[in-house]
Coordinates of C-alpha atoms and ligand atoms in Angstrom, one line a residue:
M1 CA -8.6 1.0 47.0
P2 CA -4.9 2.2 48.9
E3 CA -3.6 -1.3 49.2
N4 CA -4.0 -1.8 45.9
S5 CA -2.5 1.5 44.3
T6 CA 0.3 0.9 47.1
K7 CA 1.6 -2.2 45.6
N8 CA 1.0 -0.6 41.8
F9 CA 3.1 2.4 42.6
S10 CA 6.2 -0.4 44.4
S11 CA 5.8 -2.2 41.0
T12 CA 6.7 0.7 38.9
K13 CA 9.8 -0.3 36.9
V14 CA 12.5 1.9 34.5
R15 CA 10.8 0.7 31.0
P16 CA 12.9 0.7 27.9
P17 CA 12.9 4.0 26.1
V18 CA 10.8 4.1 22.6
V19 CA 12.6 6.0 20.0
V20 CA 11.0 7.5 16.6
V21 CA 13.3 8.9 13.5
M22 CA 11.8 11.0 11.9
G23 CA 13.7 13.6 9.3
H24 CA 12.9 14.5 5.7
V25 CA 12.7 11.7 2.9
D26 CA 15.6 10.3 1.6
H27 CA 17.6 11.5 4.8
G28 CA 18.2 7.9 5.9
K29 CA 16.3 6.8 7.9
S30 CA 15.2 3.8 7.5
T31 CA 19.0 3.5 6.6
L32 CA 20.3 4.1 10.1
L33 CA 17.9 1.5 11.5
D34 CA 18.7 -1.0 8.7
F35 CA 22.5 -0.9 10.3
I36 CA 21.2 -0.8 14.2
R37 CA 19.5 -4.0 13.1
K38 CA 21.9 -5.4 10.5
S39 CA 19.6 -6.7 8.6
N40 CA 17.9 -5.8 5.8
I41 CA 13.9 -4.2 4.8
V42 CA 15.7 -0.9 2.8
D43 CA 15.3 -2.9 -0.2
G44 CA 12.6 -4.4 0.0
E45 CA 10.6 -1.3 0.2
A46 CA 9.1 0.1 -2.9
G47 CA 11.5 3.5 -4.9
G48 CA 13.4 3.3 -1.3
I49 CA 10.8 5.4 0.3
T50 CA 9.2 4.8 3.1
Q51 CA 5.2 4.4 3.3
H52 CA 4.6 2.9 7.0
I53 CA 5.8 3.5 10.2
S54 CA 8.1 -0.2 11.1
A55 CA 8.5 -1.1 14.8
Y56 CA 11.9 -2.6 16.1
E57 CA 13.6 -3.5 19.1
V58 CA 17.4 -3.9 19.7
L59 CA 20.1 -5.0 22.4
R60 CA 22.5 -2.4 22.8
K61 CA 25.2 -2.9 26.5
D62 CA 25.3 -0.1 28.5
E63 CA 28.4 2.2 29.7
K64 CA 28.0 0.0 32.6
G65 CA 28.4 -3.4 30.1
L66 CA 24.3 -4.0 31.2
E67 CA 22.2 -4.9 28.4
R68 CA 19.5 -2.6 27.4
T69 CA 16.8 -2.3 24.9
I70 CA 15.8 0.1 23.1
T71 CA 12.2 0.0 20.4
F72 CA 12.6 2.2 17.0
L73 CA 10.1 3.2 14.8
D74 CA 10.7 4.1 11.7
T75 CA 9.2 6.9 10.2
P76 CA 8.2 8.1 6.7
G77 CA 9.4 11.1 5.4
H78 CA 7.0 11.6 2.4
E79 CA 5.0 14.6 2.4
A80 CA 1.9 12.3 2.6
F81 CA 2.8 11.2 5.9
S82 CA 2.4 13.9 8.1
K83 CA -0.2 12.5 10.7
M84 CA 2.6 8.9 10.7
R85 CA 5.0 11.5 12.4
T86 CA 2.8 13.0 14.5
R87 CA 1.4 9.4 15.7
G88 CA 5.5 7.8 16.1
A89 CA 5.7 11.0 17.8
S90 CA 3.5 10.3 20.1
A91 CA 3.9 7.1 21.3
A92 CA 7.8 7.7 21.7
D93 CA 9.9 9.1 24.6
I94 CA 13.0 10.4 22.5
A95 CA 13.3 11.4 18.8
I96 CA 16.1 11.1 16.3
L97 CA 16.2 14.2 13.9
V98 CA 17.8 12.5 10.9
V99 CA 19.2 15.3 8.8
S100 CA 21.5 15.1 5.9
A101 CA 24.5 16.5 5.8
E102 CA 24.9 16.9 1.9
D103 CA 21.4 18.3 1.7
G104 CA 21.0 20.2 4.7
V105 CA 17.5 21.3 6.5
K106 CA 14.3 20.4 4.8
A107 CA 10.3 21.2 4.6
Q108 CA 10.0 17.8 6.3
T109 CA 12.9 18.3 8.4
L110 CA 11.3 21.6 10.1
E111 CA 7.8 19.4 9.8
A112 CA 9.7 16.4 12.2
Y113 CA 10.7 18.9 14.4
N114 CA 7.8 20.7 15.5
T115 CA 6.3 17.7 15.8
I116 CA 8.7 16.8 18.0
L117 CA 8.3 20.3 19.6
E118 CA 4.8 19.7 20.0
S119 CA 5.1 15.9 21.6
K120 CA 7.7 17.8 23.8
L121 CA 10.2 15.1 23.2
P122 CA 14.2 14.9 24.1
Y123 CA 15.4 14.7 20.2
I124 CA 18.8 13.8 19.5
V125 CA 20.0 15.1 15.5
A126 CA 21.6 13.1 13.4
I127 CA 23.4 14.6 11.5
N128 CA 23.6 11.8 8.4
K129 CA 25.3 10.7 5.3
I130 CA 28.7 12.3 6.5
D131 CA 30.9 9.8 4.3
K132 CA 29.6 11.2 1.2
P133 CA 32.0 13.7 -1.0
N134 CA 29.3 16.7 -1.3
A135 CA 28.5 16.2 3.1
N136 CA 29.0 19.1 4.7
I137 CA 28.8 19.3 8.3
E138 CA 29.1 22.8 9.6
K139 CA 27.1 24.0 6.5
T140 CA 24.4 21.7 8.0
K141 CA 25.2 22.8 11.6
N142 CA 23.9 26.1 10.5
D143 CA 21.7 25.8 8.5
L144 CA 19.8 23.5 12.0
L145 CA 21.5 26.7 13.8
E146 CA 19.1 29.3 11.1
K147 CA 15.9 27.3 11.9
G148 CA 16.5 27.6 16.1
I149 CA 17.8 24.6 16.2
Y150 CA 20.3 25.1 18.6
L151 CA 22.5 22.1 18.9
E152 CA 25.4 21.7 21.3
G153 CA 28.7 24.1 20.9
M154 CA 26.4 26.0 18.6
G155 CA 25.3 28.4 21.0
G156 CA 22.2 25.3 21.9
D157 CA 22.2 22.0 24.5
I158 CA 20.8 19.8 21.5
P159 CA 23.3 16.9 20.9
F160 CA 24.3 16.3 17.8
V161 CA 26.3 12.9 16.4
P162 CA 27.7 13.1 12.8
I163 CA 26.9 9.6 11.3
S164 CA 27.2 7.9 7.9
A165 CA 24.6 5.1 8.5
K166 CA 25.7 3.6 5.3
A167 CA 28.9 3.2 6.8
G168 CA 28.0 2.9 10.6
T169 CA 30.6 5.6 11.0
G170 CA 29.4 7.1 14.5
V171 CA 26.3 5.2 15.3
D172 CA 27.4 3.5 18.1
D173 CA 27.7 6.8 19.8
L174 CA 24.3 7.7 18.8
L175 CA 22.9 5.1 20.8
L176 CA 25.3 5.4 23.8
M177 CA 23.4 9.2 23.2
I178 CA 20.2 7.2 23.2
L179 CA 20.7 5.2 26.4
L180 CA 22.0 8.5 28.3
I181 CA 19.0 9.8 27.7
A182 CA 17.0 7.3 28.5
D183 CA 19.1 7.3 32.1
M184 CA 18.1 11.5 32.6
H185 CA 14.4 10.9 31.9
E186 CA 13.5 7.4 33.8
F187 CA 10.6 6.5 31.6
T188 CA 9.1 4.2 33.6
G189 CA 5.9 2.1 33.6
N190 CA 3.5 -0.4 35.8
P191 CA 4.2 -4.2 34.1
S192 CA 0.8 -5.7 36.8
H193 CA -1.1 -3.4 35.0
N194 CA -3.8 -4.7 32.0
A195 CA -1.4 -3.5 29.0
N196 CA -2.5 0.0 26.4
G197 CA -0.8 1.5 24.2
I198 CA -0.7 2.2 20.0
V199 CA -1.8 0.8 16.7
I200 CA 1.1 1.5 14.5
E201 CA 0.0 -0.8 11.6
A202 CA -2.7 -2.8 9.9
K203 CA -3.4 -5.1 7.7
R204 CA -5.4 -7.4 6.2
D205 CA -3.5 -11.0 5.0
P206 CA -5.5 -13.3 2.9
K207 CA -4.3 -16.4 4.4
R208 CA -3.6 -14.8 8.6
G209 CA -7.1 -12.2 8.4
I210 CA -6.9 -9.5 10.7
S211 CA -3.4 -8.7 12.1
A212 CA -1.7 -5.0 14.0
T213 CA 1.4 -4.3 15.4
C214 CA 1.0 -2.7 18.8
L215 CA 3.2 -1.0 20.3
I216 CA 2.8 -1.0 24.3
K217 CA 3.4 1.4 26.1
D218 CA 2.3 0.5 29.5
G219 CA 1.5 -2.8 31.0
T220 CA 1.6 -6.2 30.7
L221 CA -0.4 -8.6 27.7
K222 CA -0.5 -11.8 28.2
S223 CA -2.7 -14.8 26.5
G224 CA -6.4 -15.3 27.2
M225 CA -6.7 -11.5 27.3
F226 CA -8.9 -9.3 25.4
V227 CA -7.5 -6.4 23.6
A228 CA -10.4 -3.6 22.0
A229 CA -8.2 -1.4 19.6
G230 CA -10.4 1.3 18.9
D231 CA -13.7 -0.6 18.6
S232 CA -12.2 -3.5 16.7
L233 CA -11.7 -6.4 18.8
V234 CA -9.2 -9.1 19.4
T235 CA -7.9 -12.2 21.5
T236 CA -4.2 -12.7 22.4
R237 CA -4.6 -16.3 21.2
I238 CA -2.1 -15.6 18.0
M239 CA 0.7 -12.8 20.0
E240 CA 3.8 -12.8 18.5
N241 CA 7.3 -10.5 18.5
F242 CA 8.8 -7.5 16.5
L243 CA 10.1 -11.1 15.0
G244 CA 7.2 -13.1 14.0
K245 CA 7.8 -15.4 17.3
P246 CA 4.9 -16.7 19.3
I247 CA 4.4 -15.1 22.4
K248 CA 2.7 -15.7 25.4
E249 CA 3.4 -12.4 27.2
A250 CA 5.0 -8.6 26.5
T251 CA 5.2 -5.6 28.4
F252 CA 6.1 -2.1 28.3
S253 CA 8.1 -0.5 25.0
S254 CA 7.2 -3.9 22.7
P255 CA 5.6 -3.8 19.6
I256 CA 4.1 -6.8 19.1
K257 CA 1.7 -8.5 16.4
L258 CA -1.9 -9.5 16.8
V259 CA -4.1 -11.3 14.8
G260 CA -6.9 -11.9 14.4
F261 CA -9.2 -8.5 15.1
E262 CA -12.6 -8.3 13.5
K263 CA -12.1 -5.5 11.4
I264 CA -9.0 -3.0 10.5
P265 CA -8.2 -1.5 13.7
E266 CA -7.5 2.4 13.3
V267 CA -4.0 3.3 12.8
G268 CA -2.9 5.5 15.8
S269 CA -5.7 5.0 17.7
T270 CA -5.0 3.7 21.1
F271 CA -5.6 0.1 22.6
E272 CA -6.6 -0.9 26.1
S273 CA -6.3 -4.8 27.3
F274 CA -9.1 -6.5 29.6
N275 CA -9.0 -9.9 31.2
T276 CA -12.8 -10.7 30.1
K277 CA -14.1 -10.8 26.8
K278 CA -17.2 -8.7 28.1
E279 CA -14.7 -5.5 29.6
A280 CA -13.6 -5.1 26.0
E281 CA -17.0 -5.4 24.8
E282 CA -17.9 -3.0 26.6
Y283 CA -15.0 -0.9 26.0
I284 CA -16.1 -0.9 22.3
Y285 CA -19.3 0.4 23.4
E286 CA -18.1 3.5 24.9
V287 CA -15.7 4.0 21.7
K288 CA -18.0 3.6 19.1
D289 CA -20.6 5.9 20.6
E290 CA -17.6 8.7 20.8
K291 CA -16.5 8.4 16.9
D292 CA -20.3 8.2 15.8
D293 CA -20.4 11.9 17.6
R294 CA -17.8 12.9 15.5
K295 CA -19.0 11.0 12.2
N296 CA -22.1 13.6 12.0
K297 CA -20.3 16.3 12.4
N298 CA -18.2 16.1 10.2
E299 CA -20.8 15.5 7.1
I300 CA -22.6 17.9 8.3
K301 CA -19.4 20.1 6.7
E302 CA -19.7 17.8 2.9
H303 CA -19.6 20.5 0.2
L304 CA -22.0 20.4 -2.4
G305 CA -19.7 21.1 -5.5
K306 CA -19.4 18.4 -8.0
T307 CA -18.2 15.2 -6.6
I308 CA -16.1 11.9 -7.3
P309 CA -16.9 9.1 -5.5
I310 CA -13.8 7.5 -4.9
I311 CA -12.5 3.7 -3.5
I312 CA -9.2 3.4 -1.6
K313 CA -7.3 0.2 -1.6
T314 CA -4.2 -0.6 0.5
D315 CA -1.5 -2.9 1.3
V316 CA -1.3 -1.5 4.8
A317 CA -3.9 0.8 7.1
G318 CA -1.6 3.8 7.2
T319 CA -1.3 4.6 3.9
I320 CA -5.2 4.5 4.0
E321 CA -5.2 8.0 6.1
A322 CA -2.1 8.8 3.9
I323 CA -4.1 9.0 0.7
E324 CA -6.7 10.6 3.4
K325 CA -4.9 13.6 3.2
E326 CA -3.5 14.2 -0.5
I327 CA -7.4 14.0 -1.4
S328 CA -8.2 16.6 1.3
K329 CA -5.6 18.5 -0.1
L330 CA -7.2 18.7 -3.8
N331 CA -11.0 19.2 -3.0
N332 CA -12.0 22.1 -4.0
D333 CA -15.5 24.1 -4.3
E334 CA -15.8 23.0 -7.9
I335 CA -14.8 19.7 -7.6
S336 CA -13.9 17.1 -4.8
F337 CA -13.4 13.0 -4.0
K338 CA -16.3 11.3 -2.0
I339 CA -14.5 8.0 -0.5
I340 CA -17.5 6.0 -0.3
N341 CA -15.4 2.8 1.1
S342 CA -11.3 2.6 2.0
G343 CA -9.8 -0.8 3.1
V344 CA -7.3 -2.9 2.9
G345 CA -6.8 -5.5 0.1
N346 CA -6.5 -6.8 -3.4
I347 CA -9.3 -4.6 -5.6
N348 CA -12.0 -7.3 -5.5
E349 CA -14.6 -8.0 -7.0
S350 CA -17.4 -5.7 -4.5
D351 CA -15.0 -2.7 -4.8
L352 CA -15.7 -3.3 -8.6
K353 CA -19.8 -3.8 -8.0
M354 CA -19.6 -0.4 -5.5
G355 CA -18.2 1.3 -8.1
G356 CA -20.5 0.4 -10.3
V357 CA -22.9 1.8 -9.5
D358 CA -22.2 5.2 -10.4
K359 CA -19.9 5.8 -13.5
E360 CA -18.1 8.7 -12.7
S361 CA -16.3 6.2 -9.7
I362 CA -12.6 5.8 -9.8
I363 CA -11.0 2.5 -7.4
V364 CA -7.3 3.1 -6.4
G365 CA -5.2 0.4 -5.4
F366 CA -1.9 1.8 -3.5
N367 CA 0.3 -1.7 -3.5
T368 CA -2.4 -3.5 -4.3
K369 CA -3.5 -5.5 -7.7
L370 CA -6.7 -6.2 -9.0
E371 CA -7.8 -9.6 -8.7
S372 CA -8.3 -11.9 -12.0
G373 CA -11.8 -12.3 -11.1
A374 CA -12.5 -8.6 -10.5
R375 CA -10.8 -7.9 -13.7
D376 CA -13.4 -10.4 -15.8
L377 CA -16.3 -8.8 -14.0
N378 CA -14.9 -5.2 -15.3
E379 CA -15.0 -6.2 -18.9
S380 CA -18.6 -4.7 -18.4
L381 CA -18.5 -2.3 -15.6
K382 CA -15.9 -0.9 -17.5
V383 CA -14.9 1.1 -13.4
R384 CA -11.6 3.2 -13.8
V385 CA -9.5 1.4 -12.4
E386 CA -5.4 2.7 -11.6
T387 CA -2.9 1.2 -9.5
F388 CA 0.2 2.8 -7.0
D389 CA 2.6 2.0 -5.9
I390 CA 4.4 5.8 -5.6
I391 CA 2.1 8.2 -3.2
Y392 CA 2.7 11.3 -5.6
K393 CA 2.3 9.2 -8.7
L394 CA -1.1 8.4 -7.1
T395 CA -1.6 12.2 -6.7
D396 CA -0.5 13.7 -9.3
W397 CA -2.8 10.8 -11.6
L398 CA -5.9 12.2 -8.8
K399 CA -4.7 16.4 -10.1
E400 CA -5.2 15.7 -13.4
L401 CA -8.9 13.2 -13.5
I402 CA -9.8 16.9 -11.7
E403 CA -8.5 18.6 -14.5
E404 CA -10.6 16.6 -16.2
R405 CA -14.0 16.3 -14.7
R406 CA -13.7 19.6 -13.1
P407 CA -17.3 21.4 -14.4
R408 CA -16.0 23.9 -17.4
Q409 CA -17.5 27.7 -17.2
E410 CA -18.1 29.1 -20.1
V411 CA -16.6 32.8 -20.2
V412 CA -17.4 35.6 -22.7
E413 CA -14.1 37.3 -23.7
V414 CA -13.7 40.3 -25.4
I415 CA -11.2 41.4 -28.2
G416 CA -12.8 44.5 -29.4
K417 CA -15.1 47.7 -29.0
L418 CA -17.2 50.1 -31.1
K419 CA -18.0 53.3 -30.4
V420 CA -21.8 53.4 -32.5
L421 CA -21.5 57.1 -33.3
K422 CA -23.7 57.8 -35.8
T423 CA -26.9 55.5 -37.0
F424 CA -27.8 55.4 -40.5
G425 CA -31.3 53.0 -40.4
E426 CA -31.9 49.8 -42.0
T427 CA -31.2 47.9 -45.5
K428 CA -32.1 45.0 -46.3
G429 CA -32.8 44.1 -42.4
K430 CA -30.0 45.1 -41.3
Q431 CA -28.6 48.4 -39.8
V432 CA -25.9 50.7 -41.5
V433 CA -23.7 51.8 -38.0
G434 CA -20.9 54.4 -38.1
G435 CA -18.9 53.9 -35.4
K436 CA -15.3 54.0 -34.0
V437 CA -13.1 51.0 -32.6
I438 CA -11.7 52.1 -29.3
D439 CA -10.5 48.5 -28.0
G440 CA -8.7 45.9 -29.2
R441 CA -10.7 44.4 -32.7
I442 CA -13.8 44.3 -34.3
S443 CA -13.6 41.5 -37.5
V444 CA -16.5 40.4 -40.1
G445 CA -18.2 37.2 -38.9
S446 CA -17.7 38.7 -34.5
N447 CA -20.4 38.4 -32.6
I448 CA -21.2 41.5 -30.5
R449 CA -22.7 42.2 -27.5
V450 CA -24.7 45.3 -27.7
M451 CA -24.2 47.6 -24.5
R452 CA -26.0 50.8 -23.0
R453 CA -24.6 52.5 -20.2
D454 CA -22.4 49.7 -19.2
F455 CA -25.4 47.1 -19.9
E456 CA -26.0 44.6 -21.8
I457 CA -29.1 44.9 -24.3
G458 CA -29.0 42.5 -26.7
T459 CA -26.6 40.8 -28.9
G460 CA -26.0 40.6 -32.8
R461 CA -23.3 39.5 -36.0
I462 CA -21.5 41.8 -37.9
A463 CA -22.4 41.2 -41.7
E464 CA -20.0 43.5 -42.8
L465 CA -17.3 46.5 -42.6
Q466 CA -16.0 48.9 -44.2
M467 CA -13.4 51.7 -44.3
N468 CA -13.5 54.9 -46.3
K469 CA -16.5 52.8 -48.1
I470 CA -14.1 49.8 -49.1
K471 CA -14.5 47.0 -47.8
T472 CA -13.0 45.4 -45.7
K473 CA -11.9 42.1 -43.1
E474 CA -10.8 43.6 -39.6
V475 CA -11.0 47.0 -38.1
L476 CA -8.5 48.1 -35.5
D477 CA -7.9 50.0 -32.1
G478 CA -7.9 53.6 -33.1
S479 CA -10.0 53.5 -36.9
D480 CA -13.2 54.3 -37.5
C481 CA -15.6 52.5 -39.8
G482 CA -19.2 51.3 -41.7
I483 CA -21.0 48.7 -40.0
L484 CA -23.7 46.2 -41.3
L485 CA -25.0 45.2 -38.6
E486 CA -27.5 42.1 -38.2
S487 CA -29.4 42.9 -34.1
K488 CA -33.0 42.8 -33.3
I489 CA -31.9 45.2 -31.3
D490 CA -32.0 49.2 -32.7
V491 CA -28.6 50.3 -32.4
A492 CA -28.8 53.9 -31.3
T493 CA -25.6 56.5 -31.1
G494 CA -23.5 56.1 -27.8
D495 CA -24.3 52.3 -27.9
V496 CA -20.5 50.2 -27.2
L497 CA -20.8 47.4 -29.8
E498 CA -18.7 44.7 -28.1
A499 CA -17.0 41.6 -30.0
F500 CA -16.9 38.8 -27.9
I501 CA -15.1 35.4 -28.1
I502 CA -17.0 32.2 -25.9
V503 CA -13.9 30.7 -24.4
I504 CA -14.3 27.2 -21.9
K505 CA -11.9 27.1 -18.9
Ligands
GTP1 N1 26.4 7.6 1.5 C1 25.3 7.6 1.6 N2 24.2 6.5 1.7 C2 23.2 7.1 2.8 C3 23.6 7.0 3.8 N3 22.5 6.8 4.5 C4 21.3 6.8 4.2 N4 21.9 6.5 2.3 C5 21.0 6.8 1.1 O1 20.3 7.6 1.6 C6 18.7 6.6 0.4 C7 17.9 7.0 1.5 O2 17.2 6.7 2.5 P1 16.7 5.7 2.9 O3 16.9 5.3 4.4 O4 16.0 5.0 2.0 O5 15.6 6.6 3.3 P2 14.2 7.7 4.4 O6 15.0 8.5 5.6 O7 14.4 6.2 5.2 O8 13.8 7.9 3.7 P3 11.6 7.6 3.4 O9 11.3 6.8 4.7 O10 11.9 7.6 2.2 O11 12.1 9.1 4.0 C8 19.3 5.4 0.2 O12 20.0 5.0 -1.3 C9 20.3 4.9 1.0 O13 21.6 3.9 0.9 C10 24.7 7.4 4.3 O14 24.5 7.6 5.8 N5 25.7 7.8 3.1
MG2 MG1 12.0 5.1 5.4

C-alpha cells in the first residue's frame, strides 16, 4: 500500500532517548537516578540493592533551551541479575556505565560493558563518587584503559563525566552529554503505528491484579486498544504513566503501567498492540506455539541425578528469573533443583499443597511472606519454607541444602598395606601369616581386603598382631610382623593385605 507507507514515512519523528544505567553493584546507579529525579527510592530498597529494573522519565532543557524528555532505566548491579542488564540494554538507546572512582573497574563493570558492546549501544562512562576521600579519577581511567575502554583524552573517544551522584556534581554535564548523543544518533519512531515495546516489570497486586511496566519503543498506545505481551493479554482500560497517573494515550520511549493482565507476562518479552481483541488473541496463539516448541526442546535436556523440587515465590517477576539463573548454576550431575512452580505473590495454601506432595520439596520466598492461613496449614504439612530479601543469602542457603541432601558415597580409603611373605596355615579357624608393612599402618581390628595381582579376591579382619613374637596393637610402614587373620580366603605368599576404612563423602 504505497499510500500508507508514504504517510507513515512522513510521520516519522525524533523520539526521546531511552538510557540504561549499568555498572557494578553499589557503584551508585540508583543514587544517580535518584538525584536526577530528586526523589528517594534508593532508601526504600532492601539493603540498598536494586533487585528489579525501574523506569523513569525526566525533563531537561537542552542547550537551545528546548524541553527534552529522557527515559531512564535503572538496572541492578548484582551478579545474579545479568539477564535484567541484558534486557535493559536491549530496550535502550544509550547506556551509562557507572564506575566508582573509589573501587575502580569490577566484575560487573566488565560484564555491563560487554553487554553494552553486544547491544551496540553508544555509551558514556560516569566516574562516580568523586566526593569520597579515596576517590581516584586517574586510577579509574587507567583501570578502564587496561580493560580496553579508551576514554577521551586516554587514546579513545568514549565520553566520560566525573560525577558525584550523592552531591550532584557533574550530573548536569552528564544529562547534556546524553542529549548530545541523542542528537547525534537521531532516534526516531512513528507515532501513527500501533505501539510495541518491552515488558520491564511485572507483578501481582492483591488489590489490583496483575500489572506490568512496559516501555514503548515505537508507536502509540491509546485507550480501547489491546496489548499482547508474550502470551498474556490486557486491555488499556487501566493505563498509567510512570508516576502512577491515569493516562489515555502514550507514545514512544514512555514507560507505562498496564493493569489487568490475564496472567503474568514474562519480563523481557516484547509486546504488540492491536485495535481488536481478535487480532491480539491471534498473535498470542502464535507466541504460544513458539513457546511450546522451545519448552519441548528444553525438557529433553533435563538430567537424571537426584532432584529437589522447588517452588519460588517473589514480589516481582524479574526476580524469578534471577533466582532461576542462580539455581541453574548450583545444579550438578549429582543433585539439581527442579522448579515445579514459580510465581509472584505471597506463599499461600495452594503453594504448600503443591509442595506437600513430595516431602523433599522446598518453597523459597523472595520479598514475600508466608500467609497466615498457609502457616497454619504447614503445621501439619511441614513443607520446608524459607524467605529471603537478599539474593546471595538465598543462594547461600540453597548451597547448604545441596550439601545436606546430595547423595552420599561410601569411599574405601586404604590406610596401610602389608605384603604377605609367608603363610603358616590355620589355628582355631584363623590363618597365621607373616609379612612386611609396605605402606601406612596395620592395626588390630583393621578390616582388610586381600589383593592378588591388584585384584580384590576377598576381605577379612586382623585379629592379632605380633612383632618379634610380642603382641602389639599397630605395625608401621617398613616393619615385619606376624598376623592372625580372620578371612574366608586362603591367603598366599605375594598377596597384599590392604587395611581400609569406609569414608562417607
Ligand atoms: N559518597 C558518595 N556515596 C555514593 C555516591 N553514589 C552512591 N553512593 C552510595 O553508595 C551506596 C550504593 O549506592 P546505590 O545507588 O544503591 O548503588 P547501585 O549501583 O544502585 O547498587 P545496585 O543497585 O545494588 O547495583 C549508597 O550507600 C549510596 O549512598 C556518591 O557519589 N558519593
Ligand atoms: Mg541500584
